[in-house]
């Protein structure tokens, strides 16, 4: 007897839902694995990014393979629909995989706790109204992962509706790692930021210093920061209403277009002339034939 069409439809729907759930779980595990191994990635980190996605991805895809965009989405962007609209800003690129990040993982990464306050030097009574309101309401942080295709490169992209100094602390400084490029272009420009990212002595600078390792490159609007990254690498006249500059922390012999992973291996040390040669395991090295040993051998020969 043929199966009832309604029963068949329900069964097929359950099977498809199970396959979708398994695929989502697999993508989430892939995303969490990437976040747990950022020290092996070339990361571009952009707090207070707004919706400035397209230029960074296309401009720095040759230098970075992982992009982390962060904005606490203050005010009108707190609800799920608005967050989805924000994520849809990447529809301009071919998307090969995507999934929401697990709520508990995002909460742990985005939570502004005592560790954060102590590290970045947060003092509530001196802070601006925006961060006090944010802490009082504790909006639910959100996270999303997707893999996109840009030219011949496949890039991993994370979007977090979270506060930027706290996310830097939990993703990087706490684990003694750092993004390759830190972008602070928008901090004093789009509004809503509670701390001046451009001030090296302020909260974000404190988070960076806590990690003991610093980004190789800094992207900021010209004249908009005092971070000790003095070497100009590249200048972008058409990114913003003011020139945007990429800075390097110190002079290096590495080409600015070269990936650190592509560097030639260090030269091997020359073999020490004092190092014994051809010594088998458990075998004692032969002593050098000094004049004392030569004299001893002569005495033994004379006795014979």
CSV table of C-alpha atoms in Angstrom, one decimal:
chain,number,residue,atom,x,y,z
A,1,UNK,CA,0.0,0.0,0.0
A,2,UNK,CA,1.5,3.3,-1.0
A,3,UNK,CA,2.5,5.7,1.8
A,4,UNK,CA,0.1,8.5,2.6
A,5,UNK,CA,1.4,11.7,0.9
A,6,UNK,CA,1.1,13.7,4.1
A,7,UNK,CA,3.0,11.1,6.1
A,8,UNK,CA,5.6,11.0,3.4
A,9,UNK,CA,6.0,14.8,3.5
A,10,UNK,CA,6.4,14.9,7.3
A,11,UNK,CA,9.0,12.1,7.2
A,12,UNK,CA,11.0,13.8,4.5
A,13,UNK,CA,10.8,17.1,6.3
A,14,UNK,CA,12.1,15.5,9.5
A,15,UNK,CA,15.0,13.9,7.6
A,16,UNK,CA,15.9,17.2,5.9
A,17,UNK,CA,15.7,19.0,9.3
A,18,UNK,CA,18.1,16.4,10.8
A,19,UNK,CA,20.5,16.8,7.9
A,20,UNK,CA,20.4,20.6,8.3
A,21,UNK,CA,21.0,20.4,12.0
A,22,UNK,CA,24.0,18.1,11.4
A,23,UNK,CA,25.5,20.5,8.8
A,24,UNK,CA,25.0,23.5,11.1
A,25,UNK,CA,26.7,21.7,14.0
A,26,UNK,CA,29.6,20.8,11.7
A,27,UNK,CA,30.0,24.4,10.5
A,28,UNK,CA,29.9,25.6,14.1
A,29,UNK,CA,32.6,23.2,15.1
A,30,UNK,CA,34.7,24.4,12.2
A,31,UNK,CA,34.2,28.0,13.2
A,32,UNK,CA,35.0,27.4,16.9
A,33,UNK,CA,38.2,25.5,15.8
A,34,UNK,CA,39.3,28.6,13.8
A,35,UNK,CA,38.7,30.9,16.8
A,36,UNK,CA,40.7,28.5,19.0
A,37,UNK,CA,43.6,28.6,16.7
A,38,UNK,CA,43.9,32.3,15.7
A,39,UNK,CA,47.7,32.2,16.4
A,40,UNK,CA,48.0,30.1,13.2
A,41,UNK,CA,46.0,32.6,11.2
A,42,UNK,CA,46.6,36.1,9.7
A,43,UNK,CA,43.8,38.0,11.3
A,44,UNK,CA,42.3,41.4,10.5
A,45,UNK,CA,40.5,42.8,13.6
A,46,UNK,CA,38.1,45.8,13.2
A,47,UNK,CA,36.3,47.0,16.3
A,48,UNK,CA,33.6,49.8,15.8
A,49,UNK,CA,33.5,48.7,12.2
A,50,UNK,CA,29.9,49.9,11.5
A,51,UNK,CA,29.0,48.4,8.1
A,52,UNK,CA,32.5,49.0,6.6
A,53,UNK,CA,33.0,45.5,5.2
A,54,UNK,CA,33.7,45.6,1.5
A,55,UNK,CA,36.9,47.8,1.4
A,56,UNK,CA,38.8,45.9,4.2
A,57,UNK,CA,38.0,42.5,2.7
A,58,UNK,CA,39.1,43.4,-0.8
A,59,UNK,CA,42.0,45.5,0.3
A,60,UNK,CA,43.6,43.1,2.7
A,61,UNK,CA,42.7,39.6,1.4
A,62,UNK,CA,46.3,39.2,0.3
A,63,UNK,CA,47.6,39.8,3.8
A,64,UNK,CA,44.9,38.2,5.9
A,65,UNK,CA,42.9,35.0,5.7
A,66,UNK,CA,40.6,35.7,8.7
A,67,UNK,CA,38.5,38.8,9.3
A,68,UNK,CA,36.8,39.7,12.6
A,69,UNK,CA,34.4,42.6,12.5
A,70,UNK,CA,33.0,43.9,15.8
A,71,UNK,CA,30.5,46.5,16.7
A,72,UNK,CA,28.4,46.6,19.8
A,73,UNK,CA,25.4,47.6,17.6
A,74,UNK,CA,24.2,50.2,20.1
A,75,UNK,CA,20.5,51.4,20.0
A,76,UNK,CA,18.5,50.3,17.0
A,77,UNK,CA,20.7,47.3,16.1
A,78,UNK,CA,20.1,45.2,19.2
A,79,UNK,CA,17.3,43.0,17.9
A,80,UNK,CA,17.7,39.8,15.9
A,81,UNK,CA,16.3,41.2,12.7
A,82,UNK,CA,18.6,44.2,12.7
A,83,UNK,CA,21.6,41.9,13.4
A,84,UNK,CA,20.6,39.7,10.4
A,85,UNK,CA,20.4,42.8,8.2
A,86,UNK,CA,23.9,43.7,9.4
A,87,UNK,CA,25.2,40.3,8.5
A,88,UNK,CA,23.6,40.6,5.1
A,89,UNK,CA,26.1,43.3,4.2
A,90,UNK,CA,28.3,40.4,3.0
A,91,UNK,CA,25.8,39.4,0.3
A,92,UNK,CA,28.0,41.3,-2.1
A,93,UNK,CA,30.5,38.3,-1.9
A,94,UNK,CA,29.9,34.7,-2.8
A,95,UNK,CA,29.3,32.9,0.4
A,96,UNK,CA,30.4,29.2,0.6
A,97,UNK,CA,29.4,28.5,4.2
A,98,UNK,CA,27.7,30.3,7.1
A,99,UNK,CA,26.2,29.7,10.5
A,100,UNK,CA,25.4,31.5,13.7
A,101,UNK,CA,27.9,31.0,16.5
A,102,UNK,CA,26.7,29.2,19.7
A,103,UNK,CA,25.1,31.6,22.1
A,104,UNK,CA,27.2,30.4,25.1
A,105,UNK,CA,30.5,30.8,23.2
A,106,UNK,CA,29.6,34.3,22.2
A,107,UNK,CA,28.5,35.2,25.7
A,108,UNK,CA,31.8,34.0,27.1
A,109,UNK,CA,33.8,36.0,24.5
A,110,UNK,CA,31.8,39.2,24.8
A,111,UNK,CA,31.1,39.3,28.5
A,112,UNK,CA,32.4,42.5,30.2
A,113,UNK,CA,33.5,41.1,33.6
A,114,UNK,CA,35.9,41.9,36.3
A,115,UNK,CA,38.8,40.5,34.4
A,116,UNK,CA,38.0,42.9,31.5
A,117,UNK,CA,37.6,45.9,33.9
A,118,UNK,CA,40.9,45.2,35.7
A,119,UNK,CA,42.8,44.7,32.5
A,120,UNK,CA,41.6,47.7,30.5
A,121,UNK,CA,41.4,50.1,33.5
A,122,UNK,CA,37.7,50.6,33.4
A,123,UNK,CA,36.4,53.0,36.1
A,124,UNK,CA,32.6,53.2,36.1
A,125,UNK,CA,32.2,56.6,37.6
A,126,UNK,CA,34.5,58.1,35.1
A,127,UNK,CA,33.0,56.4,32.1
A,128,UNK,CA,30.7,57.9,29.5
A,129,UNK,CA,26.9,57.3,29.6
A,130,UNK,CA,27.0,54.9,26.6
A,131,UNK,CA,29.0,52.2,28.3
A,132,UNK,CA,27.2,52.7,31.6
A,133,UNK,CA,23.9,52.1,29.8
A,134,UNK,CA,25.3,49.2,27.9
A,135,UNK,CA,26.5,47.5,31.2
A,136,UNK,CA,23.2,48.2,32.9
A,137,UNK,CA,21.0,46.7,30.2
A,138,UNK,CA,23.4,43.9,29.2
A,139,UNK,CA,22.1,43.3,25.7
A,140,UNK,CA,22.6,39.8,24.4
A,141,UNK,CA,25.8,39.6,22.3
A,142,UNK,CA,25.5,37.9,18.9
A,143,UNK,CA,28.0,36.2,16.6
A,144,UNK,CA,28.0,34.9,13.1
A,145,UNK,CA,30.5,33.0,10.9
A,146,UNK,CA,30.7,32.7,7.2
A,147,UNK,CA,33.2,31.8,4.5
A,148,UNK,CA,33.4,34.0,1.5
A,149,UNK,CA,35.2,33.9,-1.8
A,150,UNK,CA,37.2,37.1,-2.8
A,151,UNK,CA,39.0,36.7,-6.1
A,152,UNK,CA,41.0,33.5,-5.8
A,153,UNK,CA,41.0,33.6,-2.0
A,154,UNK,CA,38.6,31.8,0.4
A,155,UNK,CA,38.3,33.9,3.6
A,156,UNK,CA,36.9,33.2,7.0
A,157,UNK,CA,34.8,36.0,8.4
A,158,UNK,CA,33.4,36.5,11.9
A,159,UNK,CA,30.9,39.2,12.9
A,160,UNK,CA,30.3,40.0,16.6
A,161,UNK,CA,27.7,42.3,18.0
A,162,UNK,CA,29.9,43.0,21.0
A,163,UNK,CA,32.1,45.6,22.7
A,164,UNK,CA,35.5,45.8,21.0
A,165,UNK,CA,38.0,46.0,23.9
A,166,UNK,CA,36.5,43.0,25.7
A,167,UNK,CA,36.5,40.9,22.6
A,168,UNK,CA,40.1,41.8,21.9
A,169,UNK,CA,41.0,40.7,25.4
A,170,UNK,CA,39.2,37.4,25.2
A,171,UNK,CA,40.2,36.5,21.6
A,172,UNK,CA,43.8,37.7,21.7
A,173,UNK,CA,45.4,39.2,24.8
A,174,UNK,CA,44.3,36.4,27.1
A,175,UNK,CA,46.1,33.9,25.0
A,176,UNK,CA,49.2,35.9,24.2
A,177,UNK,CA,48.3,36.3,20.5
A,178,UNK,CA,47.5,39.2,18.3
A,179,UNK,CA,45.8,40.1,15.0
A,180,UNK,CA,48.2,40.8,12.1
A,181,UNK,CA,46.2,44.0,11.3
A,182,UNK,CA,44.3,46.1,13.8
A,183,UNK,CA,41.9,48.6,12.3
A,184,UNK,CA,40.8,51.5,14.4
A,185,UNK,CA,39.6,53.7,11.6
A,186,UNK,CA,36.1,54.4,12.8
A,187,UNK,CA,36.5,55.0,16.5
A,188,UNK,CA,36.1,58.8,16.5
A,189,UNK,CA,34.2,59.1,13.3
A,190,UNK,CA,30.9,57.2,13.3
A,191,UNK,CA,29.7,58.0,16.9
A,192,UNK,CA,28.7,55.7,19.8
A,193,UNK,CA,32.2,54.7,20.9
A,194,UNK,CA,32.7,55.0,24.7
A,195,UNK,CA,36.5,55.0,24.6
A,196,UNK,CA,39.1,56.6,22.3
A,197,UNK,CA,40.7,53.7,20.4
A,198,UNK,CA,43.1,56.2,19.0
A,199,UNK,CA,44.6,56.9,22.4
A,200,UNK,CA,47.4,54.4,23.1
A,201,UNK,CA,47.1,54.9,26.8
A,202,UNK,CA,43.3,54.2,26.8
A,203,UNK,CA,41.3,51.0,27.2
A,204,UNK,CA,42.0,49.3,23.9
A,205,UNK,CA,45.7,50.1,24.2
A,206,UNK,CA,45.7,48.6,27.6
A,207,UNK,CA,44.1,45.4,26.3
A,208,UNK,CA,46.8,45.2,23.5
A,209,UNK,CA,49.6,45.7,26.0
A,210,UNK,CA,48.2,43.0,28.2
A,211,UNK,CA,48.8,40.4,25.5
A,212,UNK,CA,52.5,41.1,25.4
A,213,UNK,CA,52.5,40.8,21.6
A,214,UNK,CA,51.3,43.6,19.4
A,215,UNK,CA,49.8,43.8,15.9
A,216,UNK,CA,52.3,44.1,13.0
A,217,UNK,CA,50.1,46.6,11.2
A,218,UNK,CA,47.7,49.4,12.3
A,219,UNK,CA,45.1,51.0,10.1
A,220,UNK,CA,43.8,54.4,11.2
A,221,UNK,CA,42.7,57.7,9.8
A,222,UNK,CA,45.5,60.1,9.4
A,223,UNK,CA,46.2,62.2,12.5
A,224,UNK,CA,43.6,60.3,14.5
A,225,UNK,CA,45.9,58.2,16.8
A,226,UNK,CA,49.0,58.3,18.9
A,227,UNK,CA,50.0,54.6,18.8
A,228,UNK,CA,53.7,54.0,18.4
A,229,UNK,CA,53.5,52.6,14.9
A,230,UNK,CA,55.7,55.1,13.0
A,231,UNK,CA,56.4,53.5,9.7
A,232,UNK,CA,53.9,54.3,6.9
A,233,UNK,CA,53.3,51.3,4.8
A,234,UNK,CA,50.3,52.3,2.6
A,235,UNK,CA,48.0,55.3,2.2
A,236,UNK,CA,44.4,55.2,1.1
A,237,UNK,CA,43.0,58.5,-0.2
A,238,UNK,CA,39.5,57.3,-1.2
A,239,UNK,CA,38.5,55.1,1.8
A,240,UNK,CA,37.1,57.9,4.0
A,241,UNK,CA,36.6,61.7,4.1
A,242,UNK,CA,40.1,61.8,5.5
A,243,UNK,CA,43.1,59.8,4.2
A,244,UNK,CA,43.5,56.4,5.9
A,245,UNK,CA,47.0,55.1,6.5
A,246,UNK,CA,48.4,51.7,7.3
A,247,UNK,CA,51.3,51.8,9.7
A,248,UNK,CA,54.0,49.4,10.8
A,249,UNK,CA,55.4,49.2,14.3
A,250,UNK,CA,59.0,49.2,13.4
A,251,UNK,CA,61.3,48.9,10.5
A,252,UNK,CA,61.8,45.4,9.1
A,253,UNK,CA,63.5,43.8,6.2
A,254,UNK,CA,60.4,41.9,5.3
A,255,UNK,CA,58.5,43.0,2.2
A,256,UNK,CA,55.2,44.7,3.2
A,257,UNK,CA,53.4,42.6,0.6
A,258,UNK,CA,54.9,39.4,1.8
A,259,UNK,CA,53.1,37.0,4.1
A,260,UNK,CA,55.1,36.0,7.2
A,261,UNK,CA,54.4,32.4,6.4
A,262,UNK,CA,56.1,32.8,3.1
A,263,UNK,CA,59.4,34.0,4.6
A,264,UNK,CA,62.4,31.8,3.9
A,265,UNK,CA,63.5,29.5,6.7
A,266,UNK,CA,66.2,30.9,9.0
A,267,UNK,CA,69.7,29.9,8.0
A,268,UNK,CA,71.1,26.9,9.8
A,269,UNK,CA,73.8,27.5,12.4
A,270,UNK,CA,77.3,26.5,11.3
A,271,UNK,CA,78.5,23.4,12.9
A,272,UNK,CA,80.7,24.1,15.9
A,273,UNK,CA,84.3,22.9,15.4
A,274,UNK,CA,84.2,21.6,19.0
A,275,UNK,CA,81.2,19.4,18.3
A,276,UNK,CA,82.2,15.7,18.2
A,277,UNK,CA,81.6,14.0,14.9
A,278,UNK,CA,80.3,10.6,14.2
A,279,UNK,CA,79.6,9.7,17.8
A,280,UNK,CA,77.3,6.7,18.1
A,281,UNK,CA,74.6,6.4,20.9
A,282,UNK,CA,76.3,5.4,24.1
A,283,UNK,CA,79.8,5.9,22.7
A,284,UNK,CA,82.1,8.3,24.5
A,285,UNK,CA,83.8,10.9,22.3
A,286,UNK,CA,87.6,10.5,21.9
A,287,UNK,CA,89.6,13.0,23.8
A,288,UNK,CA,91.6,15.5,21.9
A,289,UNK,CA,95.2,14.6,21.5
A,290,UNK,CA,96.7,17.3,23.7
A,291,UNK,CA,100.4,17.4,24.6
A,292,UNK,CA,99.6,15.8,28.0
A,293,UNK,CA,98.0,12.7,26.3
A,294,UNK,CA,100.9,12.5,23.8
A,295,UNK,CA,103.4,12.5,26.7
A,296,UNK,CA,101.3,9.8,28.5
A,297,UNK,CA,101.3,7.6,25.4
A,298,UNK,CA,105.1,8.0,25.1
A,299,UNK,CA,105.6,6.9,28.7
A,300,UNK,CA,103.5,3.8,28.2
A,301,UNK,CA,105.4,3.0,25.0
A,302,UNK,CA,108.8,3.4,26.8
A,303,UNK,CA,107.7,1.0,29.6
A,304,UNK,CA,107.0,-1.7,27.1
